[in-house]
Amino acid sequence: MIKVFLVEDEKIIRKSIKNNVKWEENGFEFAGEAPDGEMALPMIEKLHPDIVITDIKMPFMDGLELSDILKKKMPKIQIIILSGYGEFDYAKEAIKIGVTDYLTKPVTGEQLLEALNKVKQKLDKKKRQEEDIKKIQKNIKTQMKNMRYQFFGNLIRGKISVSKLMEQGNELGIDLMAPAYNFMLFKIFSKNENDTEAVYDLRTKEDAIVEEVSSQFENMIVFHRVTEGYILMIKAQNKEETIQVAKDYVASLTKRMKKEKELQWFAGIGHAVERLHNLSESYDSASKAFAYQYQSSGNEAVFFDKLDNEKIERAEDLQQVDFTKVNSESLEEFLKNGKEEAVHLFVEDYTKTLGKSNMDSFMFCQYMLINIQVGVMKFVEKMGVEKANIDRTFKDYKQQIAAVSTGEKAAEYIEELIRQAIRMRNERLGKKHSSLITEAKEFIVKNYQEETLSLSDVADQVGLSSSHFSTTFKQETGKSFVEFLTSVRMDKAKEMLCFTDMKASQISYEVGYKDPHYFSYLFKKTQGCTPSEYRSRRM
């Protein structure tokens, strides 16, 4: 509802305005009142009303002075001036300040309501415009994020020409020109990463930390990986400078991370290159350095150029590493949160970090696929998918894996495997949400008489956050919580009107409304007639 605050020094007029306007029936909330501008100011700052109705001539602080202060402190607030003085100077000063309307006393309830409705229409229009702008901005942001991710894939795959890369970069506002390049991969970890909510909080914090630290470096392009944190593309005047920039970044990151007691980080810095078409080489080397995260206790940066030949070979030969331990985290995180349309890019990124020599090894692929298969089956089982459904979906998987002979075929098999798991996950989550919403609807029907019944009460009952519940409830039922609660209450009211002799005011209390006038207003709004008209039609 639109909140209205009244400032008027004459008590009789203040009382008359307050009592003669049907606030709630017309979509307004009478938020408060004050006898002068000085007393009103702190109350208005605390209550944040949408509209202030104020007299001009008042002691201590008049209406024009109050309006001037409010417009400077709260530019969006709408002000309606009331005055017993019809002089043009007052109206001119009010317009200059930015007052919405100017009414001359005496003013009737109908006149004031007409002025309020005009302001309400203006506010509603502005709100719709702001919501439309937010939707457009959100869509643009999503599109830009997807385009950046696809652009990064083109950048490291080396499958398109340099001129095309430059063109795509310009479209995204990314300047690729530089004498030297390098990649830095890093991720922030939490001790509670197995907790879905903790993971979400971590991502939000990780975004903030990356933005804060990266803002200190001009020639750096930031990409977000689906599963492995962030990729920083460093641009510099020469190869040596890319390494120095990486060291400076690590120093700034280390300093910033000292504030985070429950978090740790790891970074891998690649080999610098001087040409765009050699970026895949730099990225591969950064990935090999980043692979040492699994042997690190955290809070460390590994530079590829400082690895000796033996360590490089060990990074490439992941057959010697406990594969389940190394890759289960990134795979499980994608299975939890990834979308089906992102599977191809995830698998491409996932297999690329393993190294070409490993993906060309038949024995390695067999070992890798079995581990991924088992991980996927454990995930869907943990999600609550029935065992019979799991066995049916993944039957004969050993024979299918045995038939995989190349790295390319292995990647295709992983893609299909993950797609099946995500479909099963989404189906299971859909059923879970349906069950929770059914429980929520039953709770509402059981407790609709409680006047204070709120969205948060129902969300607590089914174990969801208020925002998550609100979104899910609307998706599942096609109605908002308030719309559904109102429809339940109206249905119960109609039953009582048809089968009892209770007055409308009594029925109002019975269905959860203490204000009979508001009940009558809602009834007419939703049913197209007043309670008494509805009863007479059913007699």
XYZ file of C-alpha atoms in Angstrom, residues 120-324:
205
model
C -0.792 6.991 -6.647
C -1.121 6.563 -10.416
C 2.130 8.445 -10.856
C 3.897 6.246 -8.280
C 2.466 3.039 -9.767
C 3.608 4.072 -13.248
C 7.079 4.895 -11.968
C 7.265 1.587 -10.113
C 6.297 -0.336 -13.268
C 8.918 1.558 -15.239
C 11.580 0.777 -12.610
C 10.593 -2.910 -12.622
C 10.768 -3.001 -16.429
C 14.206 -1.379 -16.340
C 15.390 -3.913 -13.749
C 14.151 -6.798 -15.900
C 15.900 -5.400 -18.961
C 19.110 -4.838 -16.995
C 18.936 -8.370 -15.583
C 18.430 -9.864 -19.056
C 21.284 -7.831 -20.459
C 23.527 -8.888 -17.580
C 22.667 -12.569 -18.144
C 23.257 -12.272 -21.890
C 26.572 -10.511 -21.333
C 27.649 -13.194 -18.867
C 26.866 -15.956 -21.363
C 28.572 -14.053 -24.180
C 31.685 -13.529 -22.037
C 31.796 -17.233 -21.195
C 31.489 -18.204 -24.864
C 34.094 -15.593 -25.772
C 36.516 -17.036 -23.241
C 36.005 -20.493 -24.738
C 36.884 -19.111 -28.180
C 39.882 -17.351 -26.679
C 41.568 -20.471 -25.277
C 40.471 -22.972 -27.910
C 42.217 -21.084 -30.706
C 39.630 -22.196 -33.259
C 38.755 -18.768 -34.650
C 40.931 -16.099 -36.245
C 42.612 -13.295 -34.319
C 40.581 -10.691 -36.229
C 37.333 -12.428 -35.212
C 38.501 -12.560 -31.595
C 39.247 -8.837 -31.705
C 35.791 -8.179 -33.157
C 34.039 -10.243 -30.461
C 36.128 -8.556 -27.770
C 35.176 -5.093 -29.014
C 31.470 -6.044 -28.926
C 31.877 -6.978 -25.258
C 33.981 -3.935 -24.421
C 37.108 -6.075 -23.969
C 40.385 -4.684 -25.311
C 42.649 -7.613 -26.230
C 45.588 -5.601 -27.567
C 48.821 -6.102 -25.593
C 52.461 -7.113 -26.205
C 52.242 -10.009 -23.701
C 49.608 -12.175 -21.988
C 49.317 -14.624 -19.120
C 46.606 -16.489 -17.223
C 46.015 -16.805 -13.513
C 43.446 -19.291 -12.167
C 42.300 -19.003 -8.589
C 39.526 -20.090 -6.290
C 38.371 -19.280 -2.772
C 37.424 -22.219 -0.547
C 35.227 -22.544 2.522
C 35.324 -25.160 5.251
C 31.568 -25.593 4.699
C 31.519 -26.066 0.918
C 29.348 -29.190 1.233
C 26.584 -26.982 2.619
C 24.554 -25.612 -0.336
C 23.669 -22.363 1.455
C 27.319 -21.904 2.516
C 28.371 -22.397 -1.113
C 25.909 -19.701 -2.232
C 27.168 -17.285 0.450
C 30.744 -18.088 -0.566
C 30.069 -17.250 -4.206
C 28.594 -13.889 -3.233
C 31.591 -13.133 -1.026
C 34.008 -14.439 -3.660
C 32.492 -12.079 -6.244
C 32.939 -9.140 -3.870
C 36.560 -10.047 -3.072
C 37.461 -10.500 -6.745
C 35.876 -7.176 -7.663
C 37.645 -5.405 -4.793
C 41.133 -6.807 -5.540
C 40.855 -6.725 -9.348
C 39.789 -3.060 -9.328
C 43.370 -2.228 -8.327
C 44.724 -3.610 -11.619
C 44.019 -1.889 -14.929
C 45.197 -4.387 -17.559
C 43.324 -7.428 -16.339
C 40.289 -9.227 -17.783
C 38.229 -11.306 -15.334
C 36.285 -14.427 -16.355
C 34.197 -16.612 -14.059
C 34.552 -20.347 -14.523
C 31.534 -22.602 -14.091
C 33.134 -24.746 -11.414
C 36.638 -23.579 -10.616
C 36.460 -20.003 -9.413
C 38.008 -17.278 -11.552
C 40.314 -16.861 -14.527
C 42.336 -13.665 -14.770
C 43.825 -12.763 -18.131
C 46.827 -10.509 -17.526
C 47.937 -8.021 -20.192
C 51.359 -6.379 -19.955
C 54.259 -4.828 -21.890
C 56.379 -7.981 -21.751
C 56.411 -11.525 -20.351
C 58.323 -10.540 -17.217
C 55.751 -7.890 -16.392
C 52.891 -10.423 -16.528
C 54.651 -12.393 -13.780
C 55.167 -9.257 -11.704
C 51.492 -8.305 -12.078
C 50.527 -11.821 -10.931
C 52.816 -11.471 -7.881
C 51.313 -8.072 -7.052
C 47.812 -9.539 -7.392
C 48.710 -12.429 -5.071
C 50.087 -9.940 -2.532
C 46.867 -7.875 -2.627
C 44.757 -11.023 -2.426
C 46.767 -12.325 0.544
C 46.285 -9.025 2.375
C 42.534 -8.991 1.654
C 42.031 -12.638 2.650
C 43.481 -12.048 6.129
C 40.064 -10.577 6.980
C 38.361 -13.906 6.176
C 39.023 -16.356 9.003
C 36.891 -19.194 7.551
C 38.198 -18.983 3.982
C 41.330 -20.004 2.128
C 42.506 -19.662 -1.466
C 44.749 -21.179 -4.131
C 46.103 -19.769 -7.392
C 47.898 -21.159 -10.429
C 49.849 -18.811 -12.718
C 50.714 -19.868 -16.253
C 53.503 -19.326 -18.780
C 53.451 -15.929 -20.523
C 52.948 -15.686 -24.303
C 53.217 -12.854 -26.812
C 50.521 -13.774 -29.332
C 46.752 -14.194 -29.033
C 46.752 -17.477 -30.916
C 49.130 -18.871 -28.228
C 46.711 -18.138 -25.365
C 45.704 -21.815 -25.135
C 49.329 -22.606 -24.273
C 49.282 -20.072 -21.437
C 45.927 -21.345 -20.181
C 47.090 -24.985 -20.253
C 50.164 -24.114 -18.198
C 48.022 -22.178 -15.678
C 45.709 -25.211 -15.423
C 48.671 -27.485 -14.657
C 49.881 -25.105 -11.955
C 46.332 -24.871 -10.617
C 46.134 -28.688 -10.408
C 48.481 -28.467 -7.409
C 45.577 -27.170 -5.324
C 44.853 -30.796 -4.443
C 48.285 -31.188 -2.871
C 48.189 -27.790 -1.133
C 46.992 -26.861 2.329
C 45.655 -23.599 0.900
C 46.633 -19.913 0.754
C 49.290 -20.527 -1.892
C 50.142 -19.474 -5.447
C 51.974 -21.869 -7.797
C 53.843 -20.456 -10.817
C 54.178 -22.838 -13.771
C 57.590 -21.422 -14.720
C 58.948 -22.442 -11.310
C 57.914 -26.090 -11.678
C 60.746 -28.411 -12.664
C 60.328 -31.010 -15.433
C 59.535 -33.770 -12.971
C 56.700 -31.746 -11.405
C 55.322 -30.802 -14.828
C 55.253 -34.450 -15.836
C 53.525 -35.302 -12.580
C 50.924 -32.575 -13.207
C 50.290 -34.055 -16.653
C 50.213 -37.625 -15.402
C 47.070 -37.576 -13.271
C 47.002 -41.381 -13.301
C 49.226 -41.177 -10.245
C 46.696 -39.003 -8.373
C 43.615 -40.146 -6.434
C 41.152 -39.124 -9.144
C 38.004 -39.285 -6.997
